[in-house]
Every structure is written in C-alpha cells, then in structure tokens.
Short mmCIF file of C-alpha atoms in Angstrom, two decimals:
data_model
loop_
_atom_site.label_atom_id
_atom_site.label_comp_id
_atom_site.label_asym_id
_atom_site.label_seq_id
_atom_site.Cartn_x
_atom_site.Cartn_y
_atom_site.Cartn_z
CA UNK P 247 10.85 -0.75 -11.08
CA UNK P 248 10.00 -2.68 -13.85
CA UNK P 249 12.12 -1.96 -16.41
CA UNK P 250 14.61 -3.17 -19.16
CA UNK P 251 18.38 -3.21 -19.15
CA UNK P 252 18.49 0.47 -20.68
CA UNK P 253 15.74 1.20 -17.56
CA UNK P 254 13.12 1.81 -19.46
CA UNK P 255 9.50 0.55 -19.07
CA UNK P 256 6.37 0.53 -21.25
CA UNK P 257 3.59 2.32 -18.99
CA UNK P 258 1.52 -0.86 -20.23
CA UNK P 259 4.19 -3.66 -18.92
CA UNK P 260 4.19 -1.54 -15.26
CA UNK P 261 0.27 -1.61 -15.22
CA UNK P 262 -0.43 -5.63 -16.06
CA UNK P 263 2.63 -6.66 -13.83
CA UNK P 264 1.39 -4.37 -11.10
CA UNK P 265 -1.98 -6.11 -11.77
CA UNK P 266 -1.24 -9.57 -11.40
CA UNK P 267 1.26 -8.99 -8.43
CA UNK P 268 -1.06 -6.98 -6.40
CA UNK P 269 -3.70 -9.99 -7.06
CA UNK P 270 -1.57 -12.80 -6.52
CA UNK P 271 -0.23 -11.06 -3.73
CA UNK P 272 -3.30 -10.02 -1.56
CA UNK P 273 -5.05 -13.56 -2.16
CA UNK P 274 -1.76 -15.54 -0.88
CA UNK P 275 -1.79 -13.69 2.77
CA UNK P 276 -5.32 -12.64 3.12
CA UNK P 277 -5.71 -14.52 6.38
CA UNK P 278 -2.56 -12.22 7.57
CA UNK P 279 -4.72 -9.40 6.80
CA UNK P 280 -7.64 -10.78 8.20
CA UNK P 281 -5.82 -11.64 11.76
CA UNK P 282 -4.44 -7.75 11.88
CA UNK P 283 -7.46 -5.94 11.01
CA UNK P 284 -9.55 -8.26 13.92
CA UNK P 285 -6.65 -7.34 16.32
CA UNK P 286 -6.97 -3.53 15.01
CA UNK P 287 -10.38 -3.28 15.89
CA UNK P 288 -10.50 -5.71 18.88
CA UNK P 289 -7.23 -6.27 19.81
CA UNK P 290 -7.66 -5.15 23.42
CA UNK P 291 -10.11 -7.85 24.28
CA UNK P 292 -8.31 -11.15 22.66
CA UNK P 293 -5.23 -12.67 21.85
CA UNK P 294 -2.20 -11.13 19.35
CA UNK P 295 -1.32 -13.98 18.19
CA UNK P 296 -1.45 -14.36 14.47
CA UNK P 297 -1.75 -18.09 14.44
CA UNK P 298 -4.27 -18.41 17.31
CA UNK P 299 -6.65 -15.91 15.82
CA UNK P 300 -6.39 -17.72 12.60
CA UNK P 301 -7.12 -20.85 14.93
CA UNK P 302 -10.18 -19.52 16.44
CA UNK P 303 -11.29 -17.78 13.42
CA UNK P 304 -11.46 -21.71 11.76
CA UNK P 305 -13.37 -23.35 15.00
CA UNK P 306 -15.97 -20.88 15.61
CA UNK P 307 -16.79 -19.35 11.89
CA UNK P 308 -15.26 -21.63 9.50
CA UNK P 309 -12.39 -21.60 7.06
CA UNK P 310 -14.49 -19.77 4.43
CA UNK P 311 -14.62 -16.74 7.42
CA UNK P 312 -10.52 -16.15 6.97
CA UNK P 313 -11.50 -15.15 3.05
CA UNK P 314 -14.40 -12.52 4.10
CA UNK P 315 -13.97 -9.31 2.32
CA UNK P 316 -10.98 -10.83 0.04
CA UNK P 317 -12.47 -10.38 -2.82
CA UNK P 318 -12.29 -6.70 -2.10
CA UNK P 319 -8.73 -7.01 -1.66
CA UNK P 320 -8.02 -8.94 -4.28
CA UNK P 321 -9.98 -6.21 -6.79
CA UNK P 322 -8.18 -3.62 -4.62
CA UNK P 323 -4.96 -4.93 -4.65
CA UNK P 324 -4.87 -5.34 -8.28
CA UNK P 325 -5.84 -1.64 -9.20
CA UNK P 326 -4.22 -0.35 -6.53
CA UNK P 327 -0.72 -2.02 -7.81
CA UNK P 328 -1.38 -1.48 -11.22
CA UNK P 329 -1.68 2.19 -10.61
CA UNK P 330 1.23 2.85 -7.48
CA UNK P 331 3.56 1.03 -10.52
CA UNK P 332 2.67 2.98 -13.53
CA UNK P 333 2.76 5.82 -10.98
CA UNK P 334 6.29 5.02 -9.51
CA UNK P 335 7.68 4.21 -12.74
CA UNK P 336 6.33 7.00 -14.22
CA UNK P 337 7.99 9.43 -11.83
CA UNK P 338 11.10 7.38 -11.40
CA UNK P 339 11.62 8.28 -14.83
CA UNK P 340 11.65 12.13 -14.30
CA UNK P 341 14.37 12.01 -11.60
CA UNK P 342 16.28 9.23 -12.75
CA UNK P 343 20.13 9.50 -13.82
CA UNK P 344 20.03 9.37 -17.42
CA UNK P 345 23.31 7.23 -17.56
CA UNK P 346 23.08 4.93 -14.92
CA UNK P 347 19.32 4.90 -14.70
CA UNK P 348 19.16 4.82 -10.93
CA UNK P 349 17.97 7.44 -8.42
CA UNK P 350 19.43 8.64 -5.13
CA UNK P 351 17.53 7.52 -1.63
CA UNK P 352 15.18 10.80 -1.45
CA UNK P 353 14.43 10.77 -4.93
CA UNK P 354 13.08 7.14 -4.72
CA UNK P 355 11.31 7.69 -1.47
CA UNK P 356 9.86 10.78 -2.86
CA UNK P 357 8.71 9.13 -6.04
CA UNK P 358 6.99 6.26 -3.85
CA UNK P 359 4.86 9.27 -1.90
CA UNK P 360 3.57 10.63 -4.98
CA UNK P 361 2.53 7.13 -5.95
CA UNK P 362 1.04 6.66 -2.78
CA UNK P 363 -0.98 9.66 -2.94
CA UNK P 364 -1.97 8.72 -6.68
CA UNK P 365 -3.17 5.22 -5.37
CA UNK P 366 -5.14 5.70 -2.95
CA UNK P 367 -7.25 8.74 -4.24
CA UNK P 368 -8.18 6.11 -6.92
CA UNK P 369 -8.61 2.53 -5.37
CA UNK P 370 -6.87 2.10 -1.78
CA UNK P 371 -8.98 4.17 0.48
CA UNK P 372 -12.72 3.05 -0.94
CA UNK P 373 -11.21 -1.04 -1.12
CA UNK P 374 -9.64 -0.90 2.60
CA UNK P 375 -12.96 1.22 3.61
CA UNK P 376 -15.31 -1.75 2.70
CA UNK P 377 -13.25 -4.80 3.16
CA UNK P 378 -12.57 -3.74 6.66
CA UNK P 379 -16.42 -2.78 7.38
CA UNK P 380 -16.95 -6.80 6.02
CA UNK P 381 -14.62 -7.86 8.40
CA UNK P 382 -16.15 -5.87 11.19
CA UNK P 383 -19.48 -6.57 10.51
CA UNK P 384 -18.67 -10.33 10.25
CA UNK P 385 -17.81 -10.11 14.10
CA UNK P 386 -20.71 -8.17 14.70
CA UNK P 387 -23.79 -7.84 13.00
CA UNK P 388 -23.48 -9.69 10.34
CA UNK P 389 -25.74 -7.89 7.43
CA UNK P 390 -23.99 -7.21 4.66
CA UNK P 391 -24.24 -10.03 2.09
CA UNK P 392 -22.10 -8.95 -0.22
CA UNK P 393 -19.23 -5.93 -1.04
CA UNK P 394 -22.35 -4.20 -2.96
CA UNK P 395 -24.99 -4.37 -0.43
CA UNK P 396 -21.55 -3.31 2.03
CA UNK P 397 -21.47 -0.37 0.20
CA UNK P 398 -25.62 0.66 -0.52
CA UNK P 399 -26.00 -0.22 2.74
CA UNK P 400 -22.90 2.23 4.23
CA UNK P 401 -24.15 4.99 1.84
CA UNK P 402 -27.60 5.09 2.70
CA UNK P 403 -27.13 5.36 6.21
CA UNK P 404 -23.75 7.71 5.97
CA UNK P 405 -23.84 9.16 2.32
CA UNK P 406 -21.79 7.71 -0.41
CA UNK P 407 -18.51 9.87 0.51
CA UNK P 408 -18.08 8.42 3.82
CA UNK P 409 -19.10 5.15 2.79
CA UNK P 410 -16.29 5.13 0.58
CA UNK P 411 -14.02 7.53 1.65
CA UNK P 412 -14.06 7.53 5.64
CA UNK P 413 -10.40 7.01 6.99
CA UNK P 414 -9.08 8.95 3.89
CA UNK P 415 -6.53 11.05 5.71
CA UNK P 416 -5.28 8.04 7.56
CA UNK P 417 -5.05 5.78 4.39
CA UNK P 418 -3.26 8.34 2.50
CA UNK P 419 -0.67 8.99 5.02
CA UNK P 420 -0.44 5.55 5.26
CA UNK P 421 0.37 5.07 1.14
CA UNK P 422 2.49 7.93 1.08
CA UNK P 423 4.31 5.98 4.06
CA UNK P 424 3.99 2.78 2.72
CA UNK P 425 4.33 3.48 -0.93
CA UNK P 426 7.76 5.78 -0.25
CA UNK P 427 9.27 3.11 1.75
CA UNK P 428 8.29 -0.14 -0.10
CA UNK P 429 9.20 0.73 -3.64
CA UNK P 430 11.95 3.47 -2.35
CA UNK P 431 13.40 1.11 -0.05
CA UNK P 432 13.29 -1.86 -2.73
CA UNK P 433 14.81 0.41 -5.16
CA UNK P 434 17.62 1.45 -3.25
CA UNK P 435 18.42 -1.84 -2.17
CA UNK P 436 17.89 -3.02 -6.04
CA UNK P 437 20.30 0.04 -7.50
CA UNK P 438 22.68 -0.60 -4.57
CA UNK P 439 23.10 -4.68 -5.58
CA UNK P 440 23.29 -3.62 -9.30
CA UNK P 441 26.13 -0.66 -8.82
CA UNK P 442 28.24 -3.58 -7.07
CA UNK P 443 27.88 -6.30 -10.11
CA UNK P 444 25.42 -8.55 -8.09
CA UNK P 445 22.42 -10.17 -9.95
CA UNK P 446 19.30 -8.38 -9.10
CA UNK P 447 16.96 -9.94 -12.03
CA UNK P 448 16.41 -13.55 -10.50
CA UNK P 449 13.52 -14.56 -8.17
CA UNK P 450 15.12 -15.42 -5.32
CA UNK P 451 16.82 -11.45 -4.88
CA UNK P 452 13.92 -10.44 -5.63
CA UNK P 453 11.91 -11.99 -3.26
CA UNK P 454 14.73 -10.96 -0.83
CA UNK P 455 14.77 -7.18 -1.49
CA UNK P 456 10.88 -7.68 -1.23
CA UNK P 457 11.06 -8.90 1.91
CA UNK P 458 13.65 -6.51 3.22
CA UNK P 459 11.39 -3.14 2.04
CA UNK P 460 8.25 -5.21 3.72
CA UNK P 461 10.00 -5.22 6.69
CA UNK P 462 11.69 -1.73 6.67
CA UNK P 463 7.65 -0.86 5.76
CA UNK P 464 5.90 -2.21 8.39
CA UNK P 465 7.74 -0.93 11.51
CA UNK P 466 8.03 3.14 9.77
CA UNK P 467 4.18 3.11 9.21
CA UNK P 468 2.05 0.62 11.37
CA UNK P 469 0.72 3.48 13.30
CA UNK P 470 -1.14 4.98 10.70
CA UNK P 471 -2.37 1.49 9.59
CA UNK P 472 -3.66 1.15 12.96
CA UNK P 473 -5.58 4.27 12.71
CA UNK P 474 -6.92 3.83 9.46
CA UNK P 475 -8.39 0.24 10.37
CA UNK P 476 -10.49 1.79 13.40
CA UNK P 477 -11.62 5.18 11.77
CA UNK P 478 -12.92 2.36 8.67
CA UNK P 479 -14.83 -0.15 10.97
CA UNK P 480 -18.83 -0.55 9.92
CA UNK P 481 -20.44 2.39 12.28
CA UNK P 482 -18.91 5.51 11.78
CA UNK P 483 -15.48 6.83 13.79
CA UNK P 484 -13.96 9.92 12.70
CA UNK P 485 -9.53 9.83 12.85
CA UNK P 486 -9.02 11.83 15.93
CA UNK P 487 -12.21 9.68 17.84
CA UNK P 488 -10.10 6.68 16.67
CA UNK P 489 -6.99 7.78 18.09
CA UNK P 490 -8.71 8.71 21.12
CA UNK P 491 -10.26 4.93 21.19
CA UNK P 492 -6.97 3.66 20.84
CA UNK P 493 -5.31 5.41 23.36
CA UNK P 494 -7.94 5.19 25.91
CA UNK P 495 -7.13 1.29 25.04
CA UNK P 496 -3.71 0.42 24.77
CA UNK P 497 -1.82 3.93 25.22
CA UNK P 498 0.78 4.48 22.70
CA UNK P 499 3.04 2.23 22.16
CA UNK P 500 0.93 -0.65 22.88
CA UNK P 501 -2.02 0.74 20.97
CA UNK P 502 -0.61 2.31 17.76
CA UNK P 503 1.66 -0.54 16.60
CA UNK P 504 -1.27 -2.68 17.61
CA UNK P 505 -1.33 -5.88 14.77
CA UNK P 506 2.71 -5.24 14.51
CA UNK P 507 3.53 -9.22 14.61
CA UNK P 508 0.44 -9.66 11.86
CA UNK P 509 1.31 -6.95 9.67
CA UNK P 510 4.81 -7.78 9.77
CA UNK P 511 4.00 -11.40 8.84
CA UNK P 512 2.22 -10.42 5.97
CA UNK P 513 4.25 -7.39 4.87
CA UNK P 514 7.36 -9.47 4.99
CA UNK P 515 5.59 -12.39 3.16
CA UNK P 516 3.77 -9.95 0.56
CA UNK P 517 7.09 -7.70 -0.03
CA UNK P 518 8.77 -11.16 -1.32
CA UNK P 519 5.31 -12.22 -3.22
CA UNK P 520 4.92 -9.15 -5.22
CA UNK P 521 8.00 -8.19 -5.78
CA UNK P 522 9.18 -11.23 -7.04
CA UNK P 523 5.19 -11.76 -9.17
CA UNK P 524 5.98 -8.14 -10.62
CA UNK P 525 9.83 -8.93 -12.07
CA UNK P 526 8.77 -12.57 -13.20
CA UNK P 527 5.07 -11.00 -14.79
CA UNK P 528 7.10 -8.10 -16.20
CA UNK P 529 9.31 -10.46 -18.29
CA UNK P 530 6.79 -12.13 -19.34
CA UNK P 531 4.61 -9.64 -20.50
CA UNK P 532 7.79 -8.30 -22.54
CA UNK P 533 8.31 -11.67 -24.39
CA UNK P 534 4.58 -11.93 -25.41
CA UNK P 535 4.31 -8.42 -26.39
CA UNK P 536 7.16 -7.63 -28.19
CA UNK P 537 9.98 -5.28 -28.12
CA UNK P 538 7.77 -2.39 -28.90
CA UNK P 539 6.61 -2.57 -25.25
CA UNK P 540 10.14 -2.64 -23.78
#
C-alpha cells in the first residue's frame, strides 16, 4: 500500500502515513458521519437527506453540534489507520509476488480482513462505541460533557466492557468488510493500472482509485454499519435487539442500507482523502527520513 518502487515499506512509513490520513481524513467529512449515524439511529422519524440534516442540525443546535464526538473520530481514525496499514502492509508482504510485487484479488481482499480484524480489536470498536453514544446523547439527554465522562459514565452504569466494547461483533464484521474491500479493492485497481504502464503514484489517481474502493465499500457493507450504529447508541441494545429494531422499522431493504446516500457521500469523499493523504504523507515521510526507512 505504501510502498517503494521495489514494493517495499518501512512498518514505520505505513504507521505515520496511516496516522495522518486517517486524521485528516475523518476531520474533513465528519458532518457526513454525523448526518448517517443521526439517520442510523433515527432515520425512521426524519428526513434522509444528507444536506437537510446538516441544515437542521445548524438552525436548531449550532454549527459547533455537526463536530460532536469528532474528536473521537479524529483520535480513532488516526490509530485505527495507522494500525489497518501497518497491518495490511504487513500481510501484503507475506502473499505478495516476489517479482512483480503485486497480489491476486483474494489475496488482497483477504489481507484487508485480517487488517480489519486487527483494527478494530485495538481502536475501531471502543472509538465508534463512544462517538456514536455522543451523538446520541446530544439528541437526547444531553449529559455527557466530554468523551471521558462518555465513557465513566457508560461504565458505571454498564461495566467497562460494554461501555467500550458493545456492538463488537457488528463492528468487526463491518472492518473485516470494510477493510477487505477498501484496501483490496484499491489495490487491485492500483496493481491493475501499474501492470498496464499507467501512472498510479500522482494525487489525482490516487484520489480516483480512493474513490472507486469507497464506493465499491459502501454498497458491500452498509448493512452491518447500520447495525453497528444502533447496537452502539447511549442505553444499551444488544445486535440481534438492533436488528429486530430495524426491521420492525424500515424492513430490509429500507432499514439495513439505512444512511446509504450519507455513507456513500462520505465513503466516496474519504476513499479519495485518505488515499491520496496516505501516498502524498508516505513520500514525504521517506524524504525526511531517509532511505533507511524505504
């Protein structure tokens, strides 16, 4: 993923790049995130629209309100980037054609799983867990002050596993989803360009490719997304009571792929962002470092 001409990659270049991609990513469509997890949890009650709900999230709780539980993201996003990209590079390494350096379409979906799994035993499930019970609880309640007191707050009235760790199941079968297609799908489309002679090392293809695996993303695994946003809401749900909920809702179609057009906004937007952050920090890290970090 983020590797040199000969494809290899200092563990340290895939962690920092991760880093600042996942960061720059999750604080440039936050408010994307923001609209879909509000649909998620209420979406049966108000409008789908991405824009409006941006709209009405501005009149009636101020622009500041779009931002609640980002920092959580942000921290989140950053970890959880650093590690899927260490992890995915990593294992990309051990299936890899030593000549050519590229691997075939299972072998890079399968090496996105495992980094899935990886990421969010470590960082995704706990983040998503309290940014979406800030985001809920801003619409409701309204008593958590902060990520900590989100969290003391959650594990004295639950215990400190659920408080961090409810929706796990979901949340990993969405990373191993997520993960497997996004950096599979971008690296097949990546190898693919390359083993034709086209120029996959400037910003603009790889924004592109971003966007394409964002996409490709987004429609395979917003069910499980959907899910994972109810079963992590402040008061306690348990997976199968959330798919219940959301059938008793919507039904299926309508109620699994609920926050589709907001997902997809973001995905799409976020696939070009950190893509694109990753290649560009990657380089950069290289220069400043040396070529003992290639």
């Amino acid at each position: 993923m983020v590797a040199d001409a000969s494809g290899k990659s200092s563990p340290l270049i895939s962690l920092c790049a991760g880093g600042t991609a996942g960061g720059v990513e999750a604080f440039c469509t936050y408010p994307f995130e923001f609209a879909k997890t509000r649909v998620q949890l209420y979406g049966h009650g108000s409008s789908r629209n991405p824009f409006r709900i941006v709209g009405q999230v501005v009149k009636e709780e101020g622009l500041s309100a779009l931002y609640k539980g980002c920092s959580t993201m942000i921290v989140g996003s950053i970890g959880k980037d650093a590690i899927r990209f260490v992890a995915f590079d990593s294992i990309r390494k051990m299936f890899e054609d030593p000549e050519t350096h590229t691997l075939g379409p299972a072998q890079s979906i399968m090496s996105g799983m495992v980094a899935g799994v990886v990421s969010s035993t470590a960082i995704v499930t706990p983040t998503e867990r309290i940014k979406t019970a800030l985001i809920d609880d801003a619409k409701t309640l309204q008593r958590f002050r902060s990520p900590w007191h989100c969290v003391a707050t959650l594990a004295q009235e639950q215990g400190l596993r659920r408080a961090l760790y409810a929706g796990y199941v979901t949340t990993t079968l969405k990373q191993i989803g997520t993960t497997g297609f996004r950096l599979g799908s971008y690296s097949i489309i990546k190898d693919w360009e390359r083993s034709r002679g086209y120029n996959v090392d400037g910003p603009l293809a790889s924004f592109a490719n971003g966007a394409a695996a964002g996409t490709i993303t987004t429609l395979a695994t917003q069910p499980f997304d959907t899910v994972k946003t109810k079963a992590q809401q402040a008061k306690a749900v348990g997976t199968m009571d959330a798919v219940r909920i959301i059938m008793a809702e919507d039904g299926f179609f309508k109620g699994f792929w609920r926050g589709t057009v907001m997902r997809l906004g973001r995905t799409v937007m976020a696939g070009g962002i950190l893509f694109t952050a990753n290649e560009q920090a990657a380089k950069m890290l290289r220069a400043l470092l040396g070529p003992q970090y290639q």
